[in-house]
XYZ file of N, CA and C in Angstrom:
408
model
N 37.151 -58.183 32.103
C 35.891 -57.369 32.154
C 36.101 -56.477 33.287
N 36.997 -56.462 34.119
C 37.449 -55.476 35.000
C 37.917 -54.252 34.344
N 39.037 -54.408 33.531
C 39.258 -53.218 32.467
C 38.343 -52.386 32.002
N 37.489 -53.271 31.350
C 36.175 -52.688 30.544
C 35.269 -51.765 31.446
N 35.182 -52.285 32.421
C 34.483 -51.523 33.570
C 35.093 -50.277 34.129
N 36.215 -50.238 34.049
C 36.997 -49.229 34.527
C 37.119 -48.113 33.388
N 37.451 -48.819 32.369
C 37.314 -47.672 31.215
C 36.069 -47.061 30.933
N 34.949 -47.726 30.994
C 33.703 -47.084 31.054
C 33.597 -46.034 32.092
N 33.862 -46.285 33.223
C 33.523 -45.122 34.125
C 34.515 -43.905 34.199
N 35.777 -44.241 33.282
C 36.346 -43.136 33.036
C 35.969 -42.098 32.002
N 35.008 -42.633 30.986
C 34.531 -41.804 30.226
C 33.355 -41.027 30.492
N 33.549 -39.475 30.790
C 32.466 -38.820 31.034
C 31.908 -37.983 30.090
N 30.694 -38.217 29.727
C 29.739 -37.683 28.460
C 29.364 -36.212 29.151
N 29.707 -35.123 28.762
C 29.208 -33.632 29.242
C 27.968 -33.434 28.501
N 27.096 -33.110 28.696
C 26.160 -32.756 28.116
C 25.447 -31.132 28.298
N 25.995 -30.769 29.217
C 25.725 -29.193 29.628
C 26.051 -28.484 28.443
N 27.164 -27.937 27.978
C 27.589 -27.249 27.057
C 26.899 -27.431 25.659
N 26.649 -28.923 25.247
C 25.879 -29.113 24.368
C 24.667 -28.685 24.455
N 23.985 -29.303 25.643
C 22.632 -28.539 25.778
C 22.433 -27.229 25.908
N 23.243 -26.314 26.127
C 23.125 -24.934 26.200
C 23.157 -24.501 24.798
N 24.145 -25.054 23.954
C 24.121 -24.564 22.651
C 22.893 -24.926 21.778
N 22.336 -26.241 21.868
C 21.123 -26.650 21.478
C 20.100 -25.189 21.659
N 19.962 -25.122 22.893
C 18.807 -24.067 23.466
C 18.805 -22.895 22.705
N 20.180 -22.324 23.028
C 20.479 -21.284 21.958
C 19.958 -20.948 20.623
N 20.383 -22.073 19.700
C 20.020 -22.359 18.741
C 18.516 -22.272 18.405
N 17.985 -22.783 19.109
C 16.718 -23.134 19.013
C 15.833 -21.952 19.252
N 16.330 -21.077 20.391
C 15.807 -19.725 20.542
C 16.048 -18.826 19.390
N 17.233 -18.998 18.759
C 17.736 -18.122 17.711
C 16.496 -18.335 16.219
N 16.483 -19.745 16.143
C 15.718 -20.249 15.121
C 14.278 -19.698 15.301
N 13.583 -19.371 16.528
C 12.459 -19.458 16.903
C 12.091 -17.774 16.335
N 13.146 -17.098 16.798
C 13.005 -15.624 16.784
C 13.160 -15.522 15.251
N 13.940 -15.897 14.624
C 14.250 -15.630 13.325
C 12.553 -15.956 12.504
N 12.211 -17.018 13.112
C 11.105 -17.740 12.289
C 9.666 -16.784 12.501
N 9.703 -16.205 13.945
C 8.623 -15.219 14.085
C 8.791 -13.785 13.591
N 9.957 -13.389 13.267
C 10.495 -12.395 12.381
C 10.185 -12.346 10.892
N 10.366 -13.580 10.330
C 9.995 -13.926 8.893
C 8.373 -13.639 8.720
N 7.682 -14.381 9.819
C 6.108 -14.539 9.869
C 5.622 -13.021 10.118
N 6.138 -12.098 10.890
C 5.727 -10.677 10.736
C 6.048 -9.953 9.551
N 7.065 -10.014 8.998
C 7.424 -9.340 7.920
C 6.564 -9.729 6.612
N 6.247 -10.905 6.569
C 5.294 -11.871 5.671
C 3.865 -10.832 5.803
N 3.462 -11.065 6.819
C 2.152 -10.300 7.199
C 2.194 -8.696 6.847
N 3.222 -7.996 7.238
C 3.525 -6.792 6.856
C 3.193 -6.455 5.223
N 4.092 -7.393 4.749
C 4.254 -7.389 3.442
C 2.753 -7.756 2.664
N 2.062 -8.655 2.988
C 0.441 -9.023 2.658
C -0.140 -7.555 2.706
N 0.002 -7.190 4.051
C -1.076 -5.814 4.318
C -0.657 -4.781 3.360
N 0.541 -4.446 2.985
C 1.122 -3.591 2.127
C 0.485 -3.831 0.601
N 0.567 -5.073 0.422
C 0.459 -5.499 -1.149
C -1.203 -5.243 -0.927
N -2.030 -5.338 -0.221
C -3.564 -5.247 -0.292
C -3.677 -3.976 -0.512
N -3.268 -3.147 0.271
C -3.716 -1.801 0.287
C -2.959 -0.934 -1.108
N -1.814 -1.339 -1.464
C -1.484 -1.241 -2.936
C -2.531 -1.736 -3.886
N -3.193 -2.889 -3.912
C -3.862 -3.387 -4.972
C -5.165 -2.369 -4.944
N -5.943 -2.202 -3.821
C -6.893 -1.108 -3.495
C -6.691 -0.057 -4.275
N -5.393 0.700 -4.260
C -5.112 1.995 -4.613
C -5.148 1.854 -6.002
N -4.499 0.923 -6.773
C -4.601 0.871 -7.872
C -5.951 0.281 -8.496
N -6.497 -0.402 -7.967
C -8.206 -0.838 -8.534
C -9.018 0.759 -8.241
N -8.717 1.671 -7.303
C -9.316 2.787 -7.423
C -8.968 3.590 -8.400
N -7.622 3.811 -8.809
C -7.076 4.594 -9.925
C -7.669 4.121 -11.274
N -7.750 2.556 -11.336
C -8.212 2.500 -12.560
C -9.703 2.594 -12.841
N -10.286 2.231 -11.841
C -11.773 2.849 -11.638
C -11.877 4.057 -12.013
N -11.199 5.228 -11.522
C -11.265 6.653 -11.590
C -11.193 6.945 -13.241
N -10.126 6.138 -13.606
C -9.680 6.220 -15.200
C -10.743 5.864 -16.069
N -11.275 4.719 -15.554
C -12.666 4.263 -16.539
C -13.457 5.243 -16.634
N -13.922 5.787 -15.377
C -15.169 6.819 -15.138
C -14.812 8.214 -15.843
N -13.577 8.475 -16.085
C -13.114 9.795 -16.653
C -13.094 9.542 -18.150
N -12.660 8.388 -18.817
C -12.930 7.920 -19.876
C -14.458 8.008 -20.442
N -14.912 7.240 -19.584
C -16.846 7.266 -19.781
C -17.095 8.710 -19.992
N -16.541 9.545 -18.946
C -17.126 11.058 -19.035
C -16.703 11.872 -20.572
N -15.404 11.466 -20.854
C -14.797 12.101 -22.181
C -15.683 11.613 -23.324
N -16.020 10.506 -23.114
C -17.064 9.826 -24.221
C -18.325 10.250 -24.357
N -18.819 10.421 -23.343
C -20.182 11.270 -23.146
C -20.168 12.663 -23.691
N -19.052 13.354 -23.217
C -19.047 14.848 -23.564
C -18.695 15.120 -25.263
N -17.976 14.237 -25.570
C -17.635 13.934 -27.050
C -19.115 13.910 -27.932
N -19.735 13.167 -27.240
C -21.509 12.792 -27.880
C -22.005 14.282 -27.916
N -21.800 14.534 -26.754
C -22.804 15.966 -26.303
C -21.960 17.173 -25.854
N -21.146 17.850 -26.627
C -20.374 18.907 -26.377
C -21.062 19.974 -25.799
N -22.325 20.089 -25.730
C -23.114 21.243 -25.212
C -23.189 20.915 -23.590
N -22.740 19.689 -23.096
C -22.912 19.061 -21.823
C -21.627 19.952 -20.911
N -20.641 20.578 -21.797
C -19.587 21.348 -20.796
C -19.939 22.553 -20.183
N -21.144 22.969 -20.670
C -21.807 24.076 -20.406
C -22.569 23.998 -18.865
N -22.554 22.799 -18.414
C -23.064 22.307 -16.983
C -21.894 22.031 -16.195
N -20.609 22.369 -16.575
C -19.410 21.983 -15.469
C -19.237 23.309 -15.261
N -18.194 23.159 -14.041
C -17.582 24.680 -13.503
C -16.426 25.053 -14.421
N -16.335 26.441 -14.609
C -15.797 26.942 -15.241
C -14.870 27.989 -14.540
N -13.532 27.984 -15.045
C -12.389 28.994 -14.368
C -12.408 29.927 -15.149
N -11.416 31.167 -14.397
C -11.567 32.717 -15.365
C -10.615 32.465 -16.838
N -10.091 31.376 -17.088
C -9.228 31.003 -18.157
C -10.256 30.258 -19.266
N -11.426 30.105 -18.833
C -12.263 29.015 -19.908
C -12.291 27.836 -19.913
N -11.468 27.187 -18.632
C -11.440 25.939 -18.669
C -12.765 25.183 -17.793
N -13.094 24.227 -18.466
C -14.191 23.586 -17.854
C -13.379 22.333 -16.847
N -14.093 22.264 -15.842
C -13.452 21.396 -14.690
C -14.562 20.308 -14.119
N -13.978 19.063 -14.119
C -15.009 18.019 -13.591
C -13.787 16.944 -12.668
N -14.493 17.009 -11.273
C -13.518 16.351 -10.360
C -14.299 14.869 -10.108
N -13.822 13.706 -10.181
C -14.377 12.372 -10.030
C -13.651 11.920 -8.737
N -14.314 11.636 -7.521
C -13.554 11.080 -6.592
C -14.038 9.542 -6.077
N -13.434 8.844 -5.376
C -13.665 7.399 -5.271
C -12.337 7.043 -3.914
N -12.981 6.473 -2.894
C -11.849 6.058 -1.813
C -10.773 6.976 -1.476
N -11.062 8.339 -1.351
C -9.841 9.010 -0.858
C -9.167 9.388 -2.073
N -9.204 9.195 -3.481
C -8.529 9.564 -4.398
C -9.364 10.447 -5.418
N -9.066 11.482 -6.098
C -9.747 12.315 -6.904
C -9.077 12.268 -8.253
N -9.755 12.267 -9.168
C -9.113 12.570 -10.689
C -9.934 14.035 -11.261
N -9.096 14.996 -11.489
C -9.517 16.302 -11.562
C -9.342 16.351 -13.358
N -10.346 16.547 -13.952
C -10.171 16.618 -15.389
C -10.672 18.239 -15.957
N -9.483 18.819 -16.619
C -9.610 19.938 -17.137
C -9.754 20.225 -18.677
N -10.898 20.681 -19.312
C -11.423 20.764 -20.683
C -11.431 21.963 -21.039
N -10.707 22.337 -22.266
C -11.008 23.542 -22.961
C -11.589 23.569 -24.201
N -12.829 24.377 -24.585
C -13.576 24.157 -25.881
C -12.854 24.762 -26.614
N -12.968 23.985 -27.865
C -12.258 24.303 -28.948
C -13.466 23.975 -30.118
N -13.790 25.289 -30.316
C -14.852 25.470 -31.693
C -15.867 24.495 -31.063
N -16.616 23.346 -31.852
C -17.653 22.582 -31.530
C -17.327 21.327 -30.548
N -15.760 21.090 -30.435
C -15.322 20.073 -29.520
C -14.570 20.856 -28.231
N -13.623 20.023 -27.804
C -13.005 20.470 -26.467
C -11.471 19.803 -26.551
N -10.744 19.963 -25.656
C -9.559 19.031 -25.812
C -9.016 19.031 -24.078
N -8.457 18.327 -23.802
C -7.957 17.756 -22.556
C -6.925 18.749 -22.078
N -6.927 19.437 -21.265
C -5.616 20.367 -20.853
C -5.291 19.852 -19.221
N -5.914 19.135 -18.724
C -5.373 18.552 -17.484
C -5.972 17.225 -17.025
N -5.258 16.130 -16.633
C -6.046 14.673 -16.136
C -4.798 14.367 -15.094
N -5.445 15.130 -13.564
C -4.587 14.870 -12.314
C -5.254 14.045 -11.597
N -4.638 13.083 -10.936
C -4.885 12.459 -9.943
C -4.329 12.792 -8.715
N -5.206 13.010 -7.432
C -4.635 13.718 -6.260
C -5.058 12.700 -5.262
N -4.428 12.597 -4.034
C -4.844 11.923 -3.039
C -4.909 12.818 -1.841
N -6.356 12.316 -1.397
C -6.588 13.164 0.130
C -5.425 13.023 1.036
N -4.853 14.166 1.787
C -3.867 13.932 2.781
C -4.385 13.224 4.092
N -3.727 12.402 4.631
C -4.232 11.697 5.707
C -3.783 12.468 6.936
N -4.895 12.346 7.845
C -4.850 13.095 9.151
C -5.045 11.797 10.090
N -4.709 12.215 11.300
C -4.810 10.917 12.268
C -6.309 11.647 12.834
N -7.322 10.525 13.378
C -8.502 11.147 13.907
C -8.728 11.183 15.167
N -7.431 10.716 16.103
C -7.406 11.297 17.295
C -6.091 11.112 17.688
N -5.979 12.012 19.035
C -4.694 11.733 19.462
C -4.232 10.754 19.958
N -2.790 10.076 20.208
C -2.175 9.053 20.381
C -1.616 9.295 21.668
N -2.300 8.885 22.814
C -1.688 9.057 23.982
C -0.555 10.051 24.308
N -0.783 11.254 23.902
C 0.452 12.377 24.331
C 1.402 12.368 23.647
N 1.580 11.681 22.213
C 2.751 11.657 21.737
C 2.681 13.063 20.869
N 3.856 13.342 20.668
C 4.249 14.665 19.902
C 3.698 14.488 18.523
N 2.946 15.524 18.106
C 2.089 15.314 16.916
C 2.926 16.024 15.874
N 4.142 16.479 16.071
C 4.933 17.148 15.306
C 5.021 18.695 14.789
N 3.981 19.325 15.462
C 3.652 20.758 15.388
C 4.325 21.585 16.442
């Protein structure tokens, strides 16, 4: 037994480097997990904004089609619209910062669509952000 006891005393297990390595691995995995969570939240936010924009665009498209249908049933309604110097009648539909600009040209007793254009209102910051350079 004396030999065995002396052999056990000679074997030293060093946990210092192993504990340090495991600590670094845990910190790295935690940081990577937080980055993945932050990225997923950003992607979700962007997907929701895109869905709102597509919903608004399709809503304006449906309203524009309904306007064309009503105008086709009563071509005399064209005279109630704004008219430019070229004789084009214009109707602008807006919703949630997006607009649909429809241009119609009179054609005999009917009309034809000469413009069907979506535009997005330009974004302007509502306030100054702590003295940061505004690019101007």
